[in-house]
Each structure stands twice: as structure tokens, then as C-alpha cells.
PDB file of C-alpha atoms in Angstrom:
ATOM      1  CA  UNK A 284      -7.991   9.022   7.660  1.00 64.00           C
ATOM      2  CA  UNK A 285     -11.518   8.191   7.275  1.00 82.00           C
ATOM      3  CA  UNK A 286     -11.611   9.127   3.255  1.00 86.00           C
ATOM      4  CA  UNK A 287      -9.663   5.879   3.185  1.00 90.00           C
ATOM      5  CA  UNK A 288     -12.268   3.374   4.082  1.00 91.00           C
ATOM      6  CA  UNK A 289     -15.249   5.736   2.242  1.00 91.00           C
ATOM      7  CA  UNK A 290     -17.308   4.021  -0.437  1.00 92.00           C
ATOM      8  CA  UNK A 291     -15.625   5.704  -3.327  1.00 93.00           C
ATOM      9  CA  UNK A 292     -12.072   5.335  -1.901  1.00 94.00           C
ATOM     10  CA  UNK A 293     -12.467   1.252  -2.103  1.00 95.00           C
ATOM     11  CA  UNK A 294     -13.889   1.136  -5.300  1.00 95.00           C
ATOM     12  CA  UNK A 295     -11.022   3.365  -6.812  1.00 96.00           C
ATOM     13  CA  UNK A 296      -8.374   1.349  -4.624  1.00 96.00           C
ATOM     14  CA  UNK A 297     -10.161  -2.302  -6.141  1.00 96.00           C
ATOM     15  CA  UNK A 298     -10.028  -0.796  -9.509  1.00 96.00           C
ATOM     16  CA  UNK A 299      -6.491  -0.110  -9.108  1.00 96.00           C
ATOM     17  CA  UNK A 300      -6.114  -4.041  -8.414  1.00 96.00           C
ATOM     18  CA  UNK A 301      -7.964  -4.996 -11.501  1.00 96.00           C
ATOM     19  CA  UNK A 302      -5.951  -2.726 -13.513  1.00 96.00           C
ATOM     20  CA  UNK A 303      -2.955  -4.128 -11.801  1.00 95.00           C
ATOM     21  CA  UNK A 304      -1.576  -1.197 -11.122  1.00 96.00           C
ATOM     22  CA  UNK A 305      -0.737   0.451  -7.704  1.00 97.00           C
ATOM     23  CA  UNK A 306      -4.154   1.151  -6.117  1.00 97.00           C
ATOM     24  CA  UNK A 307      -2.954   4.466  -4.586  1.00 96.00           C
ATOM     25  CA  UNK A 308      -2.649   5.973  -7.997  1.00 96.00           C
ATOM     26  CA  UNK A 309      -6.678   5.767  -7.962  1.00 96.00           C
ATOM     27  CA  UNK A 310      -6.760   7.666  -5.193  1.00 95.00           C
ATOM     28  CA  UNK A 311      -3.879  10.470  -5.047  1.00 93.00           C
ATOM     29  CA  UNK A 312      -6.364  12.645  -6.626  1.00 91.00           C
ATOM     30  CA  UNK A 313      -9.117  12.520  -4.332  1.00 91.00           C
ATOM     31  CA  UNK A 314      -6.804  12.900  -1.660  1.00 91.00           C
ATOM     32  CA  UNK A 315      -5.181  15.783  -2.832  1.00 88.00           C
ATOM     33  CA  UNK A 316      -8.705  17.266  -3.623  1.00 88.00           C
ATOM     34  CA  UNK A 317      -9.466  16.111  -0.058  1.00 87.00           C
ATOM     35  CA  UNK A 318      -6.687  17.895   1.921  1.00 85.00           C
ATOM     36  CA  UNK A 319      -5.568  20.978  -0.742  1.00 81.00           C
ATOM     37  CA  UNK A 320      -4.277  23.482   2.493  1.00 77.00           C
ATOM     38  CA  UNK A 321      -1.492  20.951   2.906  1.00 68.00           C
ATOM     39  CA  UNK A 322      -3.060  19.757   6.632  1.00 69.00           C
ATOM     40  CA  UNK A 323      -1.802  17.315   5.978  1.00 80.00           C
ATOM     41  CA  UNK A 324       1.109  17.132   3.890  1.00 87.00           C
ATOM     42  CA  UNK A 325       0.351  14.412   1.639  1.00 88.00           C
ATOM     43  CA  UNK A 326       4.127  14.583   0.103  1.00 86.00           C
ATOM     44  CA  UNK A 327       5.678  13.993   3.453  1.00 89.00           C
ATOM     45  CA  UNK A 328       7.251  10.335   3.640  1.00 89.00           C
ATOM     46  CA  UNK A 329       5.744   9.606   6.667  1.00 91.00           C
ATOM     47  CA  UNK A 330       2.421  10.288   5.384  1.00 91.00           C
ATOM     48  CA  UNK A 331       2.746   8.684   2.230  1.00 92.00           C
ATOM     49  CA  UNK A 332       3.699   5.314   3.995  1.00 92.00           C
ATOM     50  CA  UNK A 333       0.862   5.841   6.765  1.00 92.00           C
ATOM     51  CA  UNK A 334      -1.304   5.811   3.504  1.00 93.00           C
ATOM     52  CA  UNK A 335       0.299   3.117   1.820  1.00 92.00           C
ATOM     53  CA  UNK A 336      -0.239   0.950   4.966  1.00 92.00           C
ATOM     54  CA  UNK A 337      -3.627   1.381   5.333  1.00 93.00           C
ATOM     55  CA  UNK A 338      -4.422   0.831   2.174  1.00 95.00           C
ATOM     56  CA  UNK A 339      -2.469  -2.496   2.195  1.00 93.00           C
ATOM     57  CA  UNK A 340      -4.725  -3.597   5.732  1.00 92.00           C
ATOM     58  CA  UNK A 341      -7.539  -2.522   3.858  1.00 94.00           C
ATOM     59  CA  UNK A 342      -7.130  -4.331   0.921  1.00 94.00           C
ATOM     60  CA  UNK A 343      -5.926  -7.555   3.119  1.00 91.00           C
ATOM     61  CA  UNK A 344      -9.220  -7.185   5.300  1.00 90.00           C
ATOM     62  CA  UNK A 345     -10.773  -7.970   1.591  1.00 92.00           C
ATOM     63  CA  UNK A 346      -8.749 -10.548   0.593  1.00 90.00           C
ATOM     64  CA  UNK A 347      -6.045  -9.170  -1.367  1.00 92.00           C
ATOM     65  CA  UNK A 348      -2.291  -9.838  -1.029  1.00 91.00           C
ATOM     66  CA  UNK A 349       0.786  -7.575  -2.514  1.00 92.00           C
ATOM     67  CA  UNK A 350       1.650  -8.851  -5.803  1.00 92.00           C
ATOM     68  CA  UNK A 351       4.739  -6.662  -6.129  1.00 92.00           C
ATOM     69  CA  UNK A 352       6.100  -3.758  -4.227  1.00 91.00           C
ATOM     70  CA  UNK A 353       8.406  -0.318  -5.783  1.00 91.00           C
ATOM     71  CA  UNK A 354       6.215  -0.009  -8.469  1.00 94.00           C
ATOM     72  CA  UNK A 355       6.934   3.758 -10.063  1.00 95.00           C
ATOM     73  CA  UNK A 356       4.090   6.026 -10.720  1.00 95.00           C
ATOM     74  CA  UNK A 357       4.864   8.520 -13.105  1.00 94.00           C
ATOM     75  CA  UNK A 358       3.203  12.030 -13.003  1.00 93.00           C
ATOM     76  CA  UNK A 359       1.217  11.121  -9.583  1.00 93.00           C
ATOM     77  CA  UNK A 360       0.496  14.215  -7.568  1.00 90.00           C
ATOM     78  CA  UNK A 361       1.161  11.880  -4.159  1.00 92.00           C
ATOM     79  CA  UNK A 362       3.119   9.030  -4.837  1.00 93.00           C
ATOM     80  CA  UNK A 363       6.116   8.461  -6.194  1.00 93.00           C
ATOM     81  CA  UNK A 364       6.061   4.697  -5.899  1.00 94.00           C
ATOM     82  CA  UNK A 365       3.461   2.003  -4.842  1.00 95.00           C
ATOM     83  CA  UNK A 366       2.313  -1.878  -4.594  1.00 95.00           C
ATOM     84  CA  UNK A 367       0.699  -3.861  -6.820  1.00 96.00           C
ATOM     85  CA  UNK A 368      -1.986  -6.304  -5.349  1.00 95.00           C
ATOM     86  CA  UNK A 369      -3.971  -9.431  -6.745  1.00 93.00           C
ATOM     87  CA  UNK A 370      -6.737 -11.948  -4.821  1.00 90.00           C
ATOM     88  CA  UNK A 371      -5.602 -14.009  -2.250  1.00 84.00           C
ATOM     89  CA  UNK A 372      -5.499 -17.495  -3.178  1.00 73.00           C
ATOM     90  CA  UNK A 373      -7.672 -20.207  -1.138  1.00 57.00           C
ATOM     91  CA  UNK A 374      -4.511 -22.229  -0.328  1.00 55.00           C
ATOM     92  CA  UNK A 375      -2.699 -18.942   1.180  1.00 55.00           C
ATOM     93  CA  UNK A 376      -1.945 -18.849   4.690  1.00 53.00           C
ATOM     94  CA  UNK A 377      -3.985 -15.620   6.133  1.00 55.00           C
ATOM     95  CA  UNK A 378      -2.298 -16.109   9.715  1.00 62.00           C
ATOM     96  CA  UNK A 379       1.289 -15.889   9.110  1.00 71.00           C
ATOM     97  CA  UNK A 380       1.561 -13.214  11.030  1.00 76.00           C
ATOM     98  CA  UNK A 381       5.459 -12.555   9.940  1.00 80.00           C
ATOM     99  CA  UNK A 382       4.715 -12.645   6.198  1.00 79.00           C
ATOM    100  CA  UNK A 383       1.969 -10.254   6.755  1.00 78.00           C
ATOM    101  CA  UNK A 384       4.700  -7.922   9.158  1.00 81.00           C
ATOM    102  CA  UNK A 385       7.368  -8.573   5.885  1.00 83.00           C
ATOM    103  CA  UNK A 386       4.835  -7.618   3.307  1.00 82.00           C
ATOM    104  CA  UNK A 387       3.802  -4.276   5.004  1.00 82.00           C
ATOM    105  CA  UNK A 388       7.817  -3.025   4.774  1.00 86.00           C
ATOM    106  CA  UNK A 389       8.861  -0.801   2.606  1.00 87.00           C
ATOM    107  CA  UNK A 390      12.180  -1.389   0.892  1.00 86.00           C
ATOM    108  CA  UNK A 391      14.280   0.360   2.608  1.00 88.00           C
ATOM    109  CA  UNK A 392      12.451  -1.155   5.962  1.00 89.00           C
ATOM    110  CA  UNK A 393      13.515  -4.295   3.857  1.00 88.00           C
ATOM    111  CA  UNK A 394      16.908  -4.147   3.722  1.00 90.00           C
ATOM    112  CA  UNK A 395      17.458  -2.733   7.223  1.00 91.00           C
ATOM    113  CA  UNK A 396      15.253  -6.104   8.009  1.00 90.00           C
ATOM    114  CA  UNK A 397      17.736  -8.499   6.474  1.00 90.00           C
ATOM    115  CA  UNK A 398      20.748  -6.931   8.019  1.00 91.00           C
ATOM    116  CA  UNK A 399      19.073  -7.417  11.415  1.00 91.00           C
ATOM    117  CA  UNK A 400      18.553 -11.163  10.714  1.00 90.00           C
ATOM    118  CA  UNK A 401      21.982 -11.572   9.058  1.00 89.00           C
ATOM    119  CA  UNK A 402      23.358 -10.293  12.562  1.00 91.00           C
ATOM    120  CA  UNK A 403      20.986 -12.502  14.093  1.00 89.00           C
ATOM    121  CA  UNK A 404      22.066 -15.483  12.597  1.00 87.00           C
TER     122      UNK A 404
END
């Protein structure tokens, strides 16, 4: 979805992060203004998550991290739920490749996750 990475679309989405709340919030509207004929539907899970992962890679690409995860958004014409995000810090590891896998889960992804590794183990 290009409207994603548009102009307006980060600066909602980094507004989001100063507010501290979930940055897809900001943008539920446009993106319901954006697709109205249901093409594509923007309440589908799969779509939702596709949306929620992008936004998390394109807040990472500008240095953010997720500060917490299952955040509830009340009255939201998309989302039901999102991440919060905050700065990276200087001291952070950007290449850790599995915390970046972990951090894009959702938590149901989660759990599944830590049954596999429990069986692993």
C-alpha cells in the first residue's frame, strides 16, 4: 500500500509516537477515506496485520522501536488494537535480527511462538 509510506501518512504515524499512542489510530481514517468500496477490506485480520507490519518496518527504518504491543483503541473505524512505539536508543542493538522477528508478532503469533520453543527445548 503506497498511502503508507506518503508524506502525510508518516507524519500522522510519528505523531501517533509522540502522543504515545498506537500510530495506526492516526491513520485509520485516511485509510478508510482511502479505500471506502471495501477493495480492500480494511476490517479483515489479515489486512489489519499486513498494515500493522508495515507500519512497524516503517517506523523501524526511522528509528523507532515498539514500546508496547495490545494496546486497545476504542471507537477506531480499523483497528481494534495496536503498538505503541518510542525512539530507539543509541545503545540498542539494530541487528538482532530475532528481536526484530519477536517484535513484529502479534500475540497470538506470541504464544504459538513460545509453545514452539518450549517443545524445542
Amino acid at each position: 500500500m503506497k498511502v503508507l509510506t506518503s508524506g502525510p501518512c508518516i507524519t500522522a504515524l510519528e505523531q501517533g509516537v509522540k502522543e504515545e499512542v498506537p500510530p495506526v489510530s492516526k491513520i485509520s481514517h485516511m485509510l478508510a477515506e482511502r479505500f471506502p468500496d471495501d477493495a480492500p477490506n480494511l476490517k479483515a485480520m489479515p489486512v489489519r496485520q499486513f498494515i500493522g507490519s508495515a507500519v512497524r518496518a516503517i517506523l523501524s527504518d526511522r528509528g523507532y522501536v515498539v514500546e508496547e504491543s495490545g494496546i486497545r483503541i476504542p471507537n477506531d473505524p480499523v483497528f481494534k488494537s495496536g503498538s505503541t512505539y518510542r525512539k530507539t536508543d543509541e545503545e540498542e542493538e539494530d541487528d538482532d535480527i530475532l528481536k526484530r522477528f519477536v517484535d513484529m508478532l502479534n500475540p497470538d503469533e506470541l504464544r504459538r511462538l513460545h509453545g514452539l520453543v518450549k517443545a524445542a527445548l
